[in-house]
C-alpha positions in Angstrom: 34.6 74.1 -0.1 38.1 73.8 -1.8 40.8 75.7 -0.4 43.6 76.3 -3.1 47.3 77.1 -1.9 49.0 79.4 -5.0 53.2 78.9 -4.9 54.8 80.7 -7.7 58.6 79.4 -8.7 60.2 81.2 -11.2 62.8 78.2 -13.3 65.2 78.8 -15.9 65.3 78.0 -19.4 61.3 77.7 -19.0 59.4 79.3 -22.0 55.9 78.8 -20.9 54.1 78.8 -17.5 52.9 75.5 -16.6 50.6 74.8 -13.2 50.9 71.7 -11.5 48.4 70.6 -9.2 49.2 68.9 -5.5 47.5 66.2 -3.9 48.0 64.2 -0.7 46.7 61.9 1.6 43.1 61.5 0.7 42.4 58.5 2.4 39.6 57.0 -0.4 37.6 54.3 2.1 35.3 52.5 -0.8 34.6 49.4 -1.5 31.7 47.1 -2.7 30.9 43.5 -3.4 33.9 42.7 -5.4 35.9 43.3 -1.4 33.4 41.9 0.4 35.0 39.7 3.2 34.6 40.0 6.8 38.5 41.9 7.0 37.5 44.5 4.2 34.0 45.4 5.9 35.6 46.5 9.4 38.1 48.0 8.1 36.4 50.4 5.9 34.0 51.0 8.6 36.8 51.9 11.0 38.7 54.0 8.2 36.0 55.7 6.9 35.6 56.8 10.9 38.7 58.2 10.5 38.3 60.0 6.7 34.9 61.0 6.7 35.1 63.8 4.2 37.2 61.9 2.1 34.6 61.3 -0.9 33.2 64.8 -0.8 36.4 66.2 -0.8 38.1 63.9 -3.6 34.9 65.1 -5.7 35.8 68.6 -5.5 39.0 68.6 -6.1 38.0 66.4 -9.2 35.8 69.4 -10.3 38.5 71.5 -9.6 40.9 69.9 -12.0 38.2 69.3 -14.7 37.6 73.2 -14.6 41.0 74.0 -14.7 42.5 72.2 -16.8 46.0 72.1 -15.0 48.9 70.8 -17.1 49.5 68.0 -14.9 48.4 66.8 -11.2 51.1 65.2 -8.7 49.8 62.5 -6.4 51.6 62.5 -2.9 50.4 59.2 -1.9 47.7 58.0 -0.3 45.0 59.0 -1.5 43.5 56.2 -1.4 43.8 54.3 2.0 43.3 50.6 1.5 43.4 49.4 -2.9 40.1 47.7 -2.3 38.7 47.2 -6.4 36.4 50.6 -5.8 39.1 52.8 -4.4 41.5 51.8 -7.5 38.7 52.3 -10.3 38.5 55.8 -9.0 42.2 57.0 -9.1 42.6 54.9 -12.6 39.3 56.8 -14.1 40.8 60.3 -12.4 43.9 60.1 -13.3 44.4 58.5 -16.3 41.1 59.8 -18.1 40.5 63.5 -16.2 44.4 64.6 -15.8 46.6 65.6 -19.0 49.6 64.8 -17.6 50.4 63.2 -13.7 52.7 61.2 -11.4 51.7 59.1 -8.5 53.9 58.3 -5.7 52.7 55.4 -3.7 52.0 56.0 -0.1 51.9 53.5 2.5 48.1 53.0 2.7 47.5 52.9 -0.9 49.1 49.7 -1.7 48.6 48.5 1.9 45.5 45.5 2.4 45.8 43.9 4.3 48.3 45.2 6.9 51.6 44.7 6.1 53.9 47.5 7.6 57.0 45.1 8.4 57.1 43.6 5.6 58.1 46.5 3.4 58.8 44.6 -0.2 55.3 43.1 -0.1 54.0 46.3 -1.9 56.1 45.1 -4.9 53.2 42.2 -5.3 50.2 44.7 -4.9 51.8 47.0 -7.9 50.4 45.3 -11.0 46.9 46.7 -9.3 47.8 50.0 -9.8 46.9 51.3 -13.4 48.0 54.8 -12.2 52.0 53.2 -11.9 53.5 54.2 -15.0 55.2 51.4 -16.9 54.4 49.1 -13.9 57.7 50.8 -12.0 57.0 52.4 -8.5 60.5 53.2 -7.9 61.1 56.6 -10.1 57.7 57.9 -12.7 58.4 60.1 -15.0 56.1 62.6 -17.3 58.1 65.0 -19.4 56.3 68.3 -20.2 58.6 69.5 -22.3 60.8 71.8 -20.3 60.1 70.3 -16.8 59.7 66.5 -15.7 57.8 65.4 -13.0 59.3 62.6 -11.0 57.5 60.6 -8.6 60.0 58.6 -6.6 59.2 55.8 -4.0 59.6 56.3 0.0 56.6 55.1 1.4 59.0 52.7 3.1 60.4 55.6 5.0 63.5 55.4 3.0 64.5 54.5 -0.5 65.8 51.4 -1.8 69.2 51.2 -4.1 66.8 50.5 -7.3 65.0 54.1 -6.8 68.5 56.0 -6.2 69.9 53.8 -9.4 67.3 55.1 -11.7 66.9 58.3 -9.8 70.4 59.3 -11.2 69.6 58.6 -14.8 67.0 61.3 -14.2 69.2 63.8 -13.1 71.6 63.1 -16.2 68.5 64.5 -18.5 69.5 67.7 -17.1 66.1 69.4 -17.5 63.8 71.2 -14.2 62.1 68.9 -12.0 59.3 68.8 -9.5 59.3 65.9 -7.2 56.8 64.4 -5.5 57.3 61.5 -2.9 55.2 60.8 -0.4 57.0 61.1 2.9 58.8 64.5 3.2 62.4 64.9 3.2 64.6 65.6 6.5 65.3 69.2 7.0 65.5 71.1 10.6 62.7 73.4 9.4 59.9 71.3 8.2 60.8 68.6 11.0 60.3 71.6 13.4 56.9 71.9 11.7 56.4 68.6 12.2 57.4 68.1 16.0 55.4 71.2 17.0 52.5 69.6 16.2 50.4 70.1 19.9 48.8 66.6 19.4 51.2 63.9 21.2 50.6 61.3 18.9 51.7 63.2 16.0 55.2 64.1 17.8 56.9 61.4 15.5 59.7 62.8 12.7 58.5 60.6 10.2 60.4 62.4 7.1 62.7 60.6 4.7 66.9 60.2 6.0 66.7 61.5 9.6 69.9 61.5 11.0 71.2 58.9 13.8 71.7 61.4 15.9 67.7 62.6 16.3 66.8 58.7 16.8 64.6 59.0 20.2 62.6 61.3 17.7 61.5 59.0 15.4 59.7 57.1 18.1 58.9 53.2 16.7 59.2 54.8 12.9 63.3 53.1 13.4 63.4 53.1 9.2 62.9 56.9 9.1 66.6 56.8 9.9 69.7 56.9 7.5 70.5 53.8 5.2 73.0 53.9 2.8 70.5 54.2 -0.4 68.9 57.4 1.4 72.0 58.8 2.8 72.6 58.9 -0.7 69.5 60.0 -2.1 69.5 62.5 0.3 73.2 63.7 -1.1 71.4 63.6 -4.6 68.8 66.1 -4.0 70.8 68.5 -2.0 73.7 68.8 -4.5 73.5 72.1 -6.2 74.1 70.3 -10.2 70.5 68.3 -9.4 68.3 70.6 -11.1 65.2 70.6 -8.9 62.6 73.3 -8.5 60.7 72.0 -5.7 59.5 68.7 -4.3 56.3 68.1 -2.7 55.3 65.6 -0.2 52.5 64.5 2.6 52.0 61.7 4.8 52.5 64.0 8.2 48.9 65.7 7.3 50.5 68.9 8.9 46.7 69.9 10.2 48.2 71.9 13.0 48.7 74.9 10.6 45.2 75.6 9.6 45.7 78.9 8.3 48.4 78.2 5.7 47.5 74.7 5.1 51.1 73.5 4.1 54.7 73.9 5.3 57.2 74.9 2.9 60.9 75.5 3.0 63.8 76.6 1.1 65.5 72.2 1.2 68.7 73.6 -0.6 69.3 76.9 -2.4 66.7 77.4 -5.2 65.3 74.2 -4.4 61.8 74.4 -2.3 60.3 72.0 -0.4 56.3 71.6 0.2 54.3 69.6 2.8 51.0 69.0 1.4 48.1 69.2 4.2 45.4 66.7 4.5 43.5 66.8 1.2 40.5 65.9 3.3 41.0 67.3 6.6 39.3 65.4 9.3 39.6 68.7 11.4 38.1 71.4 9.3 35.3 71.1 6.6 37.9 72.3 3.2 39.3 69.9 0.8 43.0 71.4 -0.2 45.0 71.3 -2.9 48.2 72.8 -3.5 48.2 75.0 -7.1 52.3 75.0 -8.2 52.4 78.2 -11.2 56.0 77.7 -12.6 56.9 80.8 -14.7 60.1 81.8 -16.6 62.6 83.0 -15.4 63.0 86.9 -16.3 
């Protein structure tokens, strides 16, 4: 069963509604003979442990967005968990042949096989796997619908590097309505309140995007969820009133402790709304979820 969360943003200067579709975290565990070493069999055995309704519920979304027809679909990162040959034919077939229009920000299970979490530029080598990169650049997608873009910027890192906030700006100069997508969330008190109320002590982590020094003890091991000076500034960019963004959407928290609103959303900045995409495949309740963004002129 699909559970679809509606958010209705009114922007200006738009002519015609678009809907934008909102997916996160997945977790895709397949693989066959082409990934058939020792290493790639446990780990999709212990993953798919972990994600069992994963297939079923990337299947009904699929069906959801074929029936649809949404104008575009915004991948919040992994939604695939390991990019084992199977896993990437999947997104590349969704994606490029099922979706008009979409973005796809990397999370960092999707690019990450094997494990390589402190060695955060060794994603650049797995990116030429990815057909669903546009133009073979991770660090800021674009797809222009006309009178909105949808960027897809890179922080599965936990922070941006100076190439993302360097082409991030060129962006901005367009001028035009954006929706952002990213995969981990950005620091605000009120979703990292959403976050740290989790009642499952392994979740108590702030893993969002530029948490300040100050809130260090919080961030547990996660040390690079803290400031650099290429987030600082990111986060400067996307606060600052003359950015033009609508909203931004993210995952990687899974925020399952909210079961019966399935996302957390804040006001970021004024006029500027922030969403924290559940689990698409909850591992705690049976509904695949998708978040259903209707943007609508501006009366």
């Amino acid at each position: 069963m699909l559970h679809v969360v509606e958010k209705t943003l009114k922007v200006k200067g738009l002519t015609e509604p678009k809907n934008i579709v909102g997916i996160a975290d997945v977790h895709l565990t397949l693989r066959d003979e082409r990934d058939d070493d020792e290493y790639s069999q446990k780990l999709q055995k212990e993953r798919s442990y972990m994600f069992p309704n994963a297939s079923r519920c990337f299947e009904e979304i699929r069906e959801y967005v074929k029936k649809t027809q949404p104008d575009a679909v915004m991948g919040c990162g992994d939604i695939i968990d390991f990019p084992s040959a199977a896993n990437l034919d999947l997104i590349d077939e969704f994606f490029n042949k099922e979706c008009k229009e979409y973005v796809y920000a990397l999370g960092n299970h999707d690019w990450n096989y094997p494990r390589t979490y402190n060695q955060i530029y060794n994603w650049l080598d797995n990116v030429p796997k990815f057909k669903v990169i546009k133009n073979d650049n991770p660090y800021v997608q674009v797809a222009d619908l006309g009178e909105v873009l949808l960027v897809a910027i890179d922080n599965q890192a936990d922070r941006v590097f100076p190439e993302t906030v360097k082409q991030f700006k060129e962006v901005v100069k367009l001028g035009k309505p954006m929706v952002i997508c990213m995969h981990l969330p950005a620091y605000s008190p009120a979703i990292g309140e959403h976050i740290m109320h989790d009642e499952r002590p392994e979740k108590h982590l702030l893993l969002m995007m530029g948490v300040p020094d100050e809130l260090e003890e919080l961030v547990g091991h996660c040390k690079s969820c803290l400031n650099n000076d290429a987030t600082r500034e990111m986060m400067q960019i996307l606060r600052d009133p003359a950015t033009p963004i609508v909203a931004m959407l993210s995952g990687h928290v899974h925020f399952e402790f909210k079961p019966h609103d399935f996302i957390a959303e804040e006001e970021f900045a004024p006029g500027k709304w922030q969403f924290g995409l559940r689990l698409s495949a909850p591992q705690l309740t049976p509904e695949a979820v998708v978040l259903l963004l209707h943007l609508v002129p501006e009366v």
